[in-house]
Amino acid sequence: MTMFENELKNGKFVCSECIKCNKLVWPPSDFCSNCFTKVRWRQVSAIATLVEFSKKDDTVFCIAEFEGTIRVMGSLEAKSEEILIGQEIVLTKCDYDGTERFVFQLK
Amino acid sequence: MVGAGLTKFTRSNISIESLMLLATKSLFENTKNLAQKDIDVVLTSTSDNSKYLASIVSELAGLSPKISHSVESLCNSGANSVVSAFAYIAAGLADIALVVGAERFDSPGRILEWDRSRGEYKHPIYWSSMFTKAHMRKYGTTKEDLAIVSAKNHKNATANPYAYFEKEYSVDEVMQSKNLTEEIRLLDCSLPCSGSAAILLASEETAKKYTSCPVWITGIGEKTISAGFTKNTDLTTMQSTTHAATDAYKMSKMQASNVDVAEIHDAFTICEIIELEDLGFAKKGEASRYARICYETQDRKINPRGGLIGSGHPLGATGIAQIAEICQQLQGKAEKRQIEGAKVGLVQNMSAAATSSTVLILQS
């Protein structure tokens, strides 16, 4: 498993960050997509902004934006009528079982 | 382009090379004066995992080309491969190129596992739901607007003998079809299926040997913005399509108002609505009205063969089937689907949540 997968399995969302230009490289990679410099791994903020959401059966799924750059799809534990685009949400759970899983709640 | 061949789109359990051989056989039967020794490029288009496919198809069809290889770019593989063949001919490396695309109903190309940004929501219904919700929010697009696109394309497909679907669906039937997500119903989606399509490209000097009415590629635009879905920053538009259309229109000195007939990539109903806007057929927020008028007046200008929704979507064949349809339209050979007097056509083919697109302008 990669560093990203291992950490995600341990409940930590880490992302690659360029050691030279400090760009967050997402999806994770070994080199910066801006300058090809090596990356370090760091935990991503748990707070995200809600970009869009929809629902399948009773599960709300959404796009969340972290630190103004990284966008990820995950589940949002909230009722549709309570949700506002642009509001802050919190990453409460993540996992990796062959598939990346992200779970959010309203802040 | 001087010849085409198609198979019926089905859910058959048939090998990828057999599908490609069927379309190639059909192309040879449809193209006068074509001999196997004439072909100096064979490009195969698919997201199937098969190895060495262009050489396998060449051997099965009795071809010994100078250049042969596969082109894989998920749903955009077909138009990508035609552009590659164009480039070989334009560069003077070849005169005659066979491009054949195919897919099986169970293709591994349906889901891009690499895209970690989709999390557990990797199936295409999730990205299409995000585009749909965003367009509804910004422009007031309704579920009925979406259903009209599906009803229109299913109706058009009834005149296409190669289409998977053979019956019409009313707007109500589309709206009552199974809910997949809050915005998307089953009949808002294109269906993965088995099928193949082939196109023959020739140099300007040799084209007239094979047909009296060749179709010319006069505009090409291609653009990749990313592989991951969430790099689409504005979910009400398809940035790669906008870039590709700008380049294709510029190269051909044409604009949307000159286009008589178009095949555009309606993987989901929302795709057709956004593409109509991004290609310049309608202003932003007005494509639903445009599609509704097409439906109510039975105007087949957009997706006359039924698009992906009516015809089915065998990934690697789709772009080539779109191009084959526009060729038939511009040659006056589209039978019941014919747009009278069509002289300028457009094809838009895209991949993986519009992260890449190809736009072609074709002229008689």
Coordinates of C-alpha atoms in Angstrom, one line a residue:
Chain A
M1 CA 0.0 0.0 0.0
T2 CA 1.1 3.6 -0.6
M3 CA 1.7 6.1 2.2
F4 CA -1.6 7.8 1.2
E5 CA -3.6 4.5 1.4
N6 CA -1.9 3.4 4.7
E7 CA -2.6 6.7 6.4
L8 CA -6.2 6.8 5.1
K9 CA -6.7 3.3 6.5
N10 CA -5.6 4.6 9.8
G11 CA -8.1 7.4 9.6
K12 CA -5.8 10.2 8.6
F13 CA -6.2 12.1 5.3
V14 CA -2.7 13.0 4.1
C15 CA -1.7 14.6 0.8
S16 CA 1.5 15.1 -1.0
E17 CA 3.0 18.6 -0.8
C18 CA 5.9 19.9 -2.8
I19 CA 9.0 20.6 -0.7
K20 CA 10.0 23.5 -3.0
C21 CA 6.8 25.3 -4.1
N22 CA 4.6 24.0 -1.3
K23 CA 1.8 23.1 -3.7
L24 CA -0.6 20.4 -2.5
V25 CA -0.4 17.7 -5.2
W26 CA -3.8 15.9 -5.6
P27 CA -4.5 13.1 -6.3
P28 CA -1.3 12.1 -4.4
S29 CA 1.9 11.7 -6.4
D30 CA 5.6 11.2 -5.8
F31 CA 6.5 14.5 -7.5
C32 CA 5.1 18.0 -7.8
S33 CA 2.9 18.5 -10.8
N34 CA 4.1 22.1 -10.9
C35 CA 7.9 21.7 -10.7
F36 CA 8.6 18.0 -10.5
T37 CA 10.3 18.4 -7.2
K38 CA 9.9 15.6 -4.5
V39 CA 7.0 15.8 -2.1
R40 CA 6.5 15.4 1.6
W41 CA 3.3 14.1 3.2
R42 CA 1.2 16.1 5.5
Q43 CA -2.2 15.9 7.0
V44 CA -5.0 17.9 5.3
S45 CA -7.2 20.2 7.4
A46 CA -10.3 18.5 8.6
I47 CA -12.4 21.5 7.7
A48 CA -13.7 21.7 4.1
T49 CA -16.1 23.8 2.0
L50 CA -19.2 22.2 0.5
V51 CA -19.1 22.6 -3.3
E52 CA -22.1 20.5 -4.4
F53 CA -24.2 17.6 -3.2
S54 CA -26.9 15.1 -4.3
K55 CA -28.5 12.0 -2.8
K56 CA -28.7 8.3 -3.7
D57 CA -31.5 6.6 -1.7
D58 CA -30.9 8.0 1.8
T59 CA -27.2 8.8 1.4
V60 CA -26.1 12.3 0.7
F61 CA -22.9 12.5 -1.4
C62 CA -20.9 15.6 -2.0
I63 CA -17.9 17.4 -3.3
A64 CA -15.8 18.9 -0.6
E65 CA -13.0 21.4 -1.1
F66 CA -10.0 21.4 1.4
E67 CA -7.7 24.4 1.8
G68 CA -9.1 26.1 -1.2
T69 CA -7.6 23.5 -3.6
I70 CA -8.2 19.8 -3.1
R71 CA -11.6 18.5 -4.1
V72 CA -12.8 15.1 -2.9
M73 CA -16.1 13.2 -3.1
G74 CA -17.5 11.7 0.0
S75 CA -20.6 11.0 2.1
L76 CA -22.3 13.8 4.0
E77 CA -24.2 12.8 7.2
A78 CA -26.9 15.4 7.0
K79 CA -30.4 16.0 5.8
S80 CA -30.7 17.6 2.4
E81 CA -32.9 20.4 3.7
E82 CA -30.2 21.4 6.2
I83 CA -27.4 21.7 3.6
L84 CA -26.2 25.0 2.1
I85 CA -23.7 25.2 -0.8
G86 CA -20.5 27.0 0.4
Q87 CA -21.0 26.1 4.1
E88 CA -18.2 24.5 6.1
I89 CA -18.2 20.8 6.7
V90 CA -15.9 18.5 8.7
L91 CA -14.2 15.3 7.7
T92 CA -15.2 13.0 10.5
K93 CA -14.0 9.7 9.1
C94 CA -11.8 8.3 6.4
D95 CA -10.8 4.8 5.4
Y96 CA -9.2 2.7 2.7
D97 CA -10.4 -0.8 1.9
G98 CA -9.3 -0.9 -1.8
T99 CA -11.5 2.2 -2.2
E100 CA -11.0 5.6 -0.7
R101 CA -13.8 6.6 1.7
F102 CA -14.5 10.0 3.2
V103 CA -17.3 10.9 5.6
F104 CA -18.3 14.5 6.4
Q105 CA -20.7 16.2 8.8
L106 CA -22.0 19.7 8.9
K107 CA -19.8 22.0 11.1
Chain B
M1 CA -13.2 10.2 -45.0
V2 CA -14.3 7.8 -47.7
G3 CA -15.9 4.8 -46.1
A4 CA -17.6 3.4 -43.0
G5 CA -18.8 0.2 -41.5
L6 CA -20.9 -0.5 -38.4
T7 CA -22.3 -3.4 -36.4
K8 CA -25.6 -3.4 -34.6
F9 CA -25.1 -2.4 -30.9
T10 CA -26.3 -5.2 -28.6
R11 CA -25.5 -6.8 -25.3
S12 CA -23.9 -9.8 -27.0
N13 CA -21.1 -11.7 -25.4
I14 CA -18.7 -11.5 -28.3
S15 CA -14.9 -11.0 -28.4
I16 CA -13.4 -7.5 -29.0
E17 CA -11.5 -8.7 -32.1
S18 CA -14.6 -10.4 -33.5
L19 CA -16.6 -7.1 -33.1
M20 CA -13.8 -5.2 -34.9
L21 CA -13.6 -7.7 -37.7
L22 CA -17.4 -7.4 -38.3
A23 CA -17.2 -3.6 -38.7
T24 CA -14.1 -3.9 -40.9
K25 CA -15.9 -6.5 -43.1
S26 CA -18.8 -4.1 -43.4
L27 CA -16.5 -1.2 -44.3
F28 CA -14.9 -3.3 -47.1
E29 CA -18.4 -4.3 -48.4
N30 CA -19.5 -0.7 -48.4
T31 CA -16.4 0.8 -50.1
K32 CA -15.9 0.4 -53.8
N33 CA -12.4 -0.3 -55.2
L34 CA -10.9 -1.0 -51.7
A35 CA -8.3 -3.8 -51.6
Q36 CA -6.6 -5.1 -48.5
K37 CA -3.2 -4.1 -49.8
D38 CA -4.3 -0.4 -49.9
I39 CA -4.4 0.0 -46.1
D40 CA -1.2 1.3 -44.7
V41 CA -2.5 2.3 -41.2
V42 CA -4.7 0.3 -38.8
L43 CA -5.7 2.0 -35.6
T44 CA -7.9 0.2 -33.0
S45 CA -9.9 2.2 -30.5
T46 CA -11.0 0.5 -27.3
S47 CA -10.8 0.5 -23.5
D48 CA -10.7 -3.3 -23.5
N49 CA -7.7 -4.9 -21.9
S50 CA -6.7 -6.8 -25.0
K51 CA -3.1 -6.7 -26.1
Y52 CA -1.7 -6.1 -29.6
L53 CA -5.2 -5.6 -31.0
A54 CA -4.4 -3.6 -34.1
S55 CA -2.0 -6.4 -35.3
I56 CA -4.6 -9.1 -34.4
V57 CA -7.3 -7.3 -36.4
S58 CA -4.9 -6.7 -39.2
E59 CA -4.1 -10.4 -39.4
L60 CA -7.8 -11.4 -39.2
A61 CA -8.7 -9.0 -42.0
G62 CA -5.7 -10.0 -44.2
L63 CA -4.0 -6.6 -43.8
S64 CA -0.3 -5.8 -43.6
P65 CA -0.2 -2.2 -42.6
K66 CA 3.0 -0.1 -42.2
I67 CA 1.6 1.4 -38.9
S68 CA -0.7 -0.4 -36.5
H69 CA -1.5 0.3 -32.8
S70 CA -4.3 0.9 -30.4
V71 CA -5.6 4.2 -29.1
E72 CA -7.1 4.3 -25.6
S73 CA -8.6 7.4 -24.1
L74 CA -11.8 6.0 -22.5
C75 CA -15.0 7.3 -24.1
N76 CA -13.0 9.7 -26.3
S77 CA -10.9 6.9 -27.9
G78 CA -12.8 6.9 -31.1
A79 CA -12.4 10.6 -32.1
N80 CA -8.8 10.5 -30.7
S81 CA -8.0 7.6 -33.1
V82 CA -9.5 9.4 -36.1
V83 CA -7.4 12.5 -35.3
S84 CA -4.3 10.3 -35.1
A85 CA -5.1 8.7 -38.5
F86 CA -5.6 12.2 -39.9
A87 CA -2.2 13.2 -38.5
Y88 CA -0.4 10.2 -40.1
I89 CA -1.9 11.1 -43.5
A90 CA -1.3 14.8 -43.2
A91 CA 2.3 14.1 -42.2
G92 CA 2.8 12.1 -45.4
L93 CA 3.4 8.9 -43.6
A94 CA 0.4 7.1 -45.1
D95 CA -2.4 7.4 -47.7
I96 CA -5.1 5.1 -46.4
A97 CA -6.0 4.5 -42.8
L98 CA -8.5 2.1 -41.3
V99 CA -9.8 3.2 -37.8
V100 CA -11.9 0.6 -36.1
G101 CA -13.3 0.9 -32.6
A102 CA -15.2 -1.5 -30.4
E103 CA -16.2 -2.3 -26.9
R104 CA -17.9 -5.1 -25.0
F105 CA -20.9 -4.4 -22.7
D106 CA -18.7 -5.4 -19.7
S107 CA -15.8 -3.1 -20.6
P108 CA -13.3 -2.2 -17.8
G109 CA -13.4 1.4 -19.2
R110 CA -16.7 2.3 -17.5
I111 CA -15.0 3.2 -14.3
L112 CA -11.7 5.1 -13.8
E113 CA -10.3 3.4 -10.7
W114 CA -7.2 5.8 -10.7
D115 CA -9.4 8.8 -9.8
R116 CA -9.0 8.9 -6.0
S117 CA -10.8 12.2 -5.9
R118 CA -14.1 10.4 -6.5
G119 CA -13.7 8.4 -3.3
E120 CA -16.2 5.6 -3.1
Y121 CA -18.4 7.5 -5.7
K122 CA -16.5 6.3 -8.8
H123 CA -19.5 5.3 -11.0
P124 CA -20.3 7.8 -13.7
I125 CA -23.8 8.5 -12.3
Y126 CA -22.2 10.4 -9.4
W127 CA -20.2 12.9 -11.5
S128 CA -23.3 13.4 -13.8
S129 CA -25.4 14.0 -10.7
M130 CA -23.0 16.8 -9.7
F131 CA -23.1 18.4 -13.1
T132 CA -26.9 18.1 -13.1
K133 CA -27.4 19.6 -9.7
A134 CA -25.1 22.5 -10.4
H135 CA -26.9 23.3 -13.7
M136 CA -30.3 23.0 -12.1
R137 CA -29.1 25.4 -9.3
K138 CA -27.7 28.0 -11.6
Y139 CA -30.1 27.9 -14.6
G140 CA -33.3 26.3 -13.2
T141 CA -32.9 23.2 -15.4
T142 CA -35.7 20.7 -14.5
K143 CA -36.0 16.9 -14.6
E144 CA -38.5 17.4 -17.4
D145 CA -35.9 19.3 -19.4
L146 CA -33.6 16.3 -19.0
A147 CA -36.4 13.8 -19.9
I148 CA -37.0 15.7 -23.1
V149 CA -33.4 15.1 -24.2
S150 CA -33.8 11.4 -23.6
A151 CA -37.2 11.2 -25.3
K152 CA -35.8 13.0 -28.3
N153 CA -32.8 10.8 -28.7
H154 CA -34.7 7.6 -28.2
K155 CA -37.1 8.7 -30.9
N156 CA -34.2 9.5 -33.3
A157 CA -32.7 6.1 -32.6
T158 CA -35.8 4.4 -33.9
A159 CA -34.6 5.4 -37.4
N160 CA -31.1 4.0 -36.8
P161 CA -30.9 0.3 -37.7
Y162 CA -27.7 -0.1 -35.6
A163 CA -29.1 1.4 -32.4
Y164 CA -29.4 -0.7 -29.3
F165 CA -32.8 0.8 -28.4
E166 CA -35.6 0.2 -30.9
K167 CA -38.6 1.9 -29.1
E168 CA -39.7 5.4 -28.3
Y169 CA -40.1 6.5 -24.7
S170 CA -42.4 9.4 -23.8
V171 CA -41.2 12.2 -21.5
D172 CA -43.4 10.7 -18.8
E173 CA -41.9 7.3 -19.2
V174 CA -38.4 8.7 -18.9
M175 CA -39.4 10.7 -15.8
Q176 CA -41.0 7.5 -14.3
S177 CA -38.0 5.3 -15.0
K178 CA -36.0 4.1 -12.0
N179 CA -34.4 6.8 -9.8
L180 CA -30.7 6.3 -9.6
T181 CA -29.9 9.5 -7.7
E182 CA -32.0 12.5 -6.7
E183 CA -31.5 14.0 -10.2
I184 CA -30.8 11.0 -12.5
R185 CA -33.1 8.3 -13.7
L186 CA -32.3 5.2 -15.6
L187 CA -33.4 6.6 -18.9
D188 CA -31.2 9.7 -18.4
C189 CA -28.2 7.4 -18.9
S190 CA -26.5 5.9 -21.9
L191 CA -26.1 2.1 -21.7
P192 CA -22.8 0.2 -22.0
C193 CA -23.1 -2.3 -24.8
S194 CA -21.2 -4.3 -27.4
G195 CA -20.6 -2.8 -30.8
S196 CA -18.1 -1.7 -33.3
A197 CA -17.7 1.0 -35.9
A198 CA -15.0 1.6 -38.6
I199 CA -14.0 4.6 -40.7
L200 CA -11.7 4.8 -43.7
L201 CA -9.5 7.9 -44.1
A202 CA -7.7 8.7 -47.3
S203 CA -5.3 11.3 -48.5
E204 CA -6.7 14.1 -50.7
E205 CA -5.0 12.5 -53.8
T206 CA -6.5 9.1 -53.3
A207 CA -9.9 9.8 -51.9
K208 CA -11.8 9.9 -55.2
K209 CA -10.7 6.3 -55.9
Y210 CA -13.1 5.1 -53.2
T211 CA -16.1 7.5 -53.4
S212 CA -17.4 10.3 -55.5
C213 CA -18.4 12.2 -52.3
P214 CA -15.6 12.2 -49.7
V215 CA -16.2 14.0 -46.4
W216 CA -13.4 16.4 -45.4
I217 CA -12.1 17.0 -41.9
T218 CA -11.8 20.8 -41.9
G219 CA -11.6 21.5 -38.1
I220 CA -10.0 19.7 -35.2
G221 CA -9.9 20.6 -31.6
E222 CA -8.7 18.5 -28.7
K223 CA -8.2 19.4 -25.0
T224 CA -7.4 17.6 -21.8
I225 CA -7.8 19.5 -18.6
S226 CA -7.1 16.6 -16.2
A227 CA -7.9 12.9 -15.5
G228 CA -9.6 13.5 -12.2
F229 CA -13.3 14.6 -12.1
T230 CA -12.9 17.1 -9.3
K231 CA -10.5 19.3 -11.4
N232 CA -13.7 20.5 -13.2
T233 CA -13.9 23.8 -11.3
D234 CA -17.2 25.0 -12.8
L235 CA -19.8 22.2 -12.9
T236 CA -22.1 24.0 -15.2
T237 CA -19.7 23.8 -18.1
M238 CA -17.3 21.4 -19.8
Q239 CA -14.1 23.3 -20.0
S240 CA -12.4 20.7 -22.3
T241 CA -15.2 20.9 -24.8
T242 CA -15.2 24.7 -24.8
H243 CA -11.4 24.7 -25.6
A244 CA -11.7 22.0 -28.2
A245 CA -14.7 23.7 -29.9
T246 CA -12.8 27.1 -30.1
D247 CA -9.9 25.4 -31.9
A248 CA -12.1 23.4 -34.2
Y249 CA -14.2 26.4 -35.2
K250 CA -11.0 28.5 -35.7
M251 CA -9.3 25.9 -37.9
S252 CA -12.4 25.4 -40.1
K253 CA -13.4 29.1 -40.1
M254 CA -16.9 27.9 -39.1
Q255 CA -19.1 28.7 -36.2
A256 CA -22.1 26.9 -34.5
S257 CA -24.5 28.8 -36.8
N258 CA -22.9 27.2 -39.9
V259 CA -23.5 23.6 -38.5
D260 CA -26.3 21.7 -40.2
V261 CA -26.1 18.5 -38.1
A262 CA -24.2 17.4 -35.0
E263 CA -23.5 14.2 -33.0
I264 CA -22.7 15.2 -29.4
H265 CA -21.7 13.1 -26.5
D266 CA -24.9 12.6 -24.4
A267 CA -23.5 10.1 -22.0
F268 CA -26.2 11.5 -19.7
T269 CA -29.0 13.9 -20.6
I270 CA -27.3 16.8 -18.7
C271 CA -24.2 16.3 -21.0
E272 CA -26.3 17.2 -24.1
I273 CA -27.7 20.3 -22.4
I274 CA -24.2 21.6 -21.3
E275 CA -22.6 20.7 -24.6
L276 CA -25.3 22.5 -26.6
E277 CA -24.3 25.6 -24.6
D278 CA -20.5 25.1 -24.7
L279 CA -20.5 24.3 -28.5
G280 CA -22.4 27.6 -29.1
F281 CA -25.8 26.2 -30.3
A282 CA -27.5 27.9 -27.3
K283 CA -26.5 30.6 -24.8
K284 CA -25.7 29.5 -21.3
G285 CA -28.9 28.5 -19.6
E286 CA -30.9 28.2 -22.8
A287 CA -30.1 24.7 -24.1
S288 CA -33.1 23.1 -22.4
R289 CA -35.3 25.3 -24.5
Y290 CA -33.3 24.5 -27.6
A291 CA -33.6 20.8 -27.0
R292 CA -37.3 21.1 -26.3
I293 CA -37.9 22.9 -29.7
C294 CA -35.9 20.1 -31.4
Y295 CA -38.2 17.5 -29.8
E296 CA -41.5 19.3 -30.4
T297 CA -40.7 20.1 -34.0
Q298 CA -39.1 16.7 -34.7
D299 CA -35.9 18.4 -35.8
R300 CA -33.2 15.8 -35.9
K301 CA -30.3 18.2 -36.2
I302 CA -28.8 17.2 -32.8
N303 CA -27.9 13.5 -32.5
P304 CA -29.8 12.2 -35.5
R305 CA -28.7 8.6 -34.9
G306 CA -30.0 8.8 -31.4
G307 CA -26.8 9.8 -29.7
L308 CA -25.3 7.6 -27.0
I309 CA -28.7 7.5 -25.1
G310 CA -30.6 6.1 -28.0
S311 CA -27.9 4.1 -29.8
G312 CA -26.0 2.7 -26.7
H313 CA -22.5 3.4 -25.7
P314 CA -19.8 0.9 -26.6
L315 CA -17.0 3.2 -25.5
G316 CA -14.3 2.7 -28.1
A317 CA -16.8 2.6 -30.9
T318 CA -18.8 5.6 -29.9
G319 CA -16.7 8.4 -31.4
I320 CA -16.3 6.5 -34.7
A321 CA -20.0 5.8 -34.9
Q322 CA -20.7 9.5 -34.3
I323 CA -18.3 10.4 -37.2
A324 CA -19.8 7.7 -39.4
E325 CA -23.2 9.2 -38.9
I326 CA -22.1 12.7 -39.8
C327 CA -20.3 11.3 -42.9
Q328 CA -23.5 9.6 -44.0
Q329 CA -25.5 12.8 -43.4
L330 CA -23.1 14.9 -45.4
Q331 CA -23.1 12.3 -48.2
G332 CA -26.9 12.3 -48.3
K333 CA -26.9 8.6 -47.4
A334 CA -28.6 8.8 -43.9
E335 CA -32.0 7.5 -45.3
K336 CA -34.8 8.1 -42.8
R337 CA -32.5 10.2 -40.6
Q338 CA -31.3 12.5 -43.4
I339 CA -31.1 16.2 -42.7
E340 CA -31.9 17.7 -46.1
G341 CA -29.0 19.6 -47.7
A342 CA -26.6 19.1 -44.8
K343 CA -23.2 20.4 -45.8
V344 CA -21.4 21.1 -42.4
G345 CA -21.4 18.7 -39.5
L346 CA -19.9 18.6 -36.0
V347 CA -18.8 15.8 -33.8
Q348 CA -18.1 16.2 -30.1
N349 CA -16.7 13.2 -28.2
M350 CA -15.5 13.3 -24.6
S351 CA -14.1 11.2 -21.7
A352 CA -14.3 10.7 -18.0
A353 CA -16.6 13.6 -16.8
A354 CA -15.5 15.9 -19.6
T355 CA -11.9 15.9 -18.4
S356 CA -10.9 15.6 -22.1
S357 CA -12.8 16.3 -25.3
T358 CA -12.5 16.2 -29.1
V359 CA -14.5 18.4 -31.5
L360 CA -14.4 17.9 -35.3
I361 CA -15.9 19.9 -38.1
L362 CA -16.7 17.9 -41.1
Q363 CA -17.8 19.2 -44.5
S364 CA -19.0 17.6 -47.8

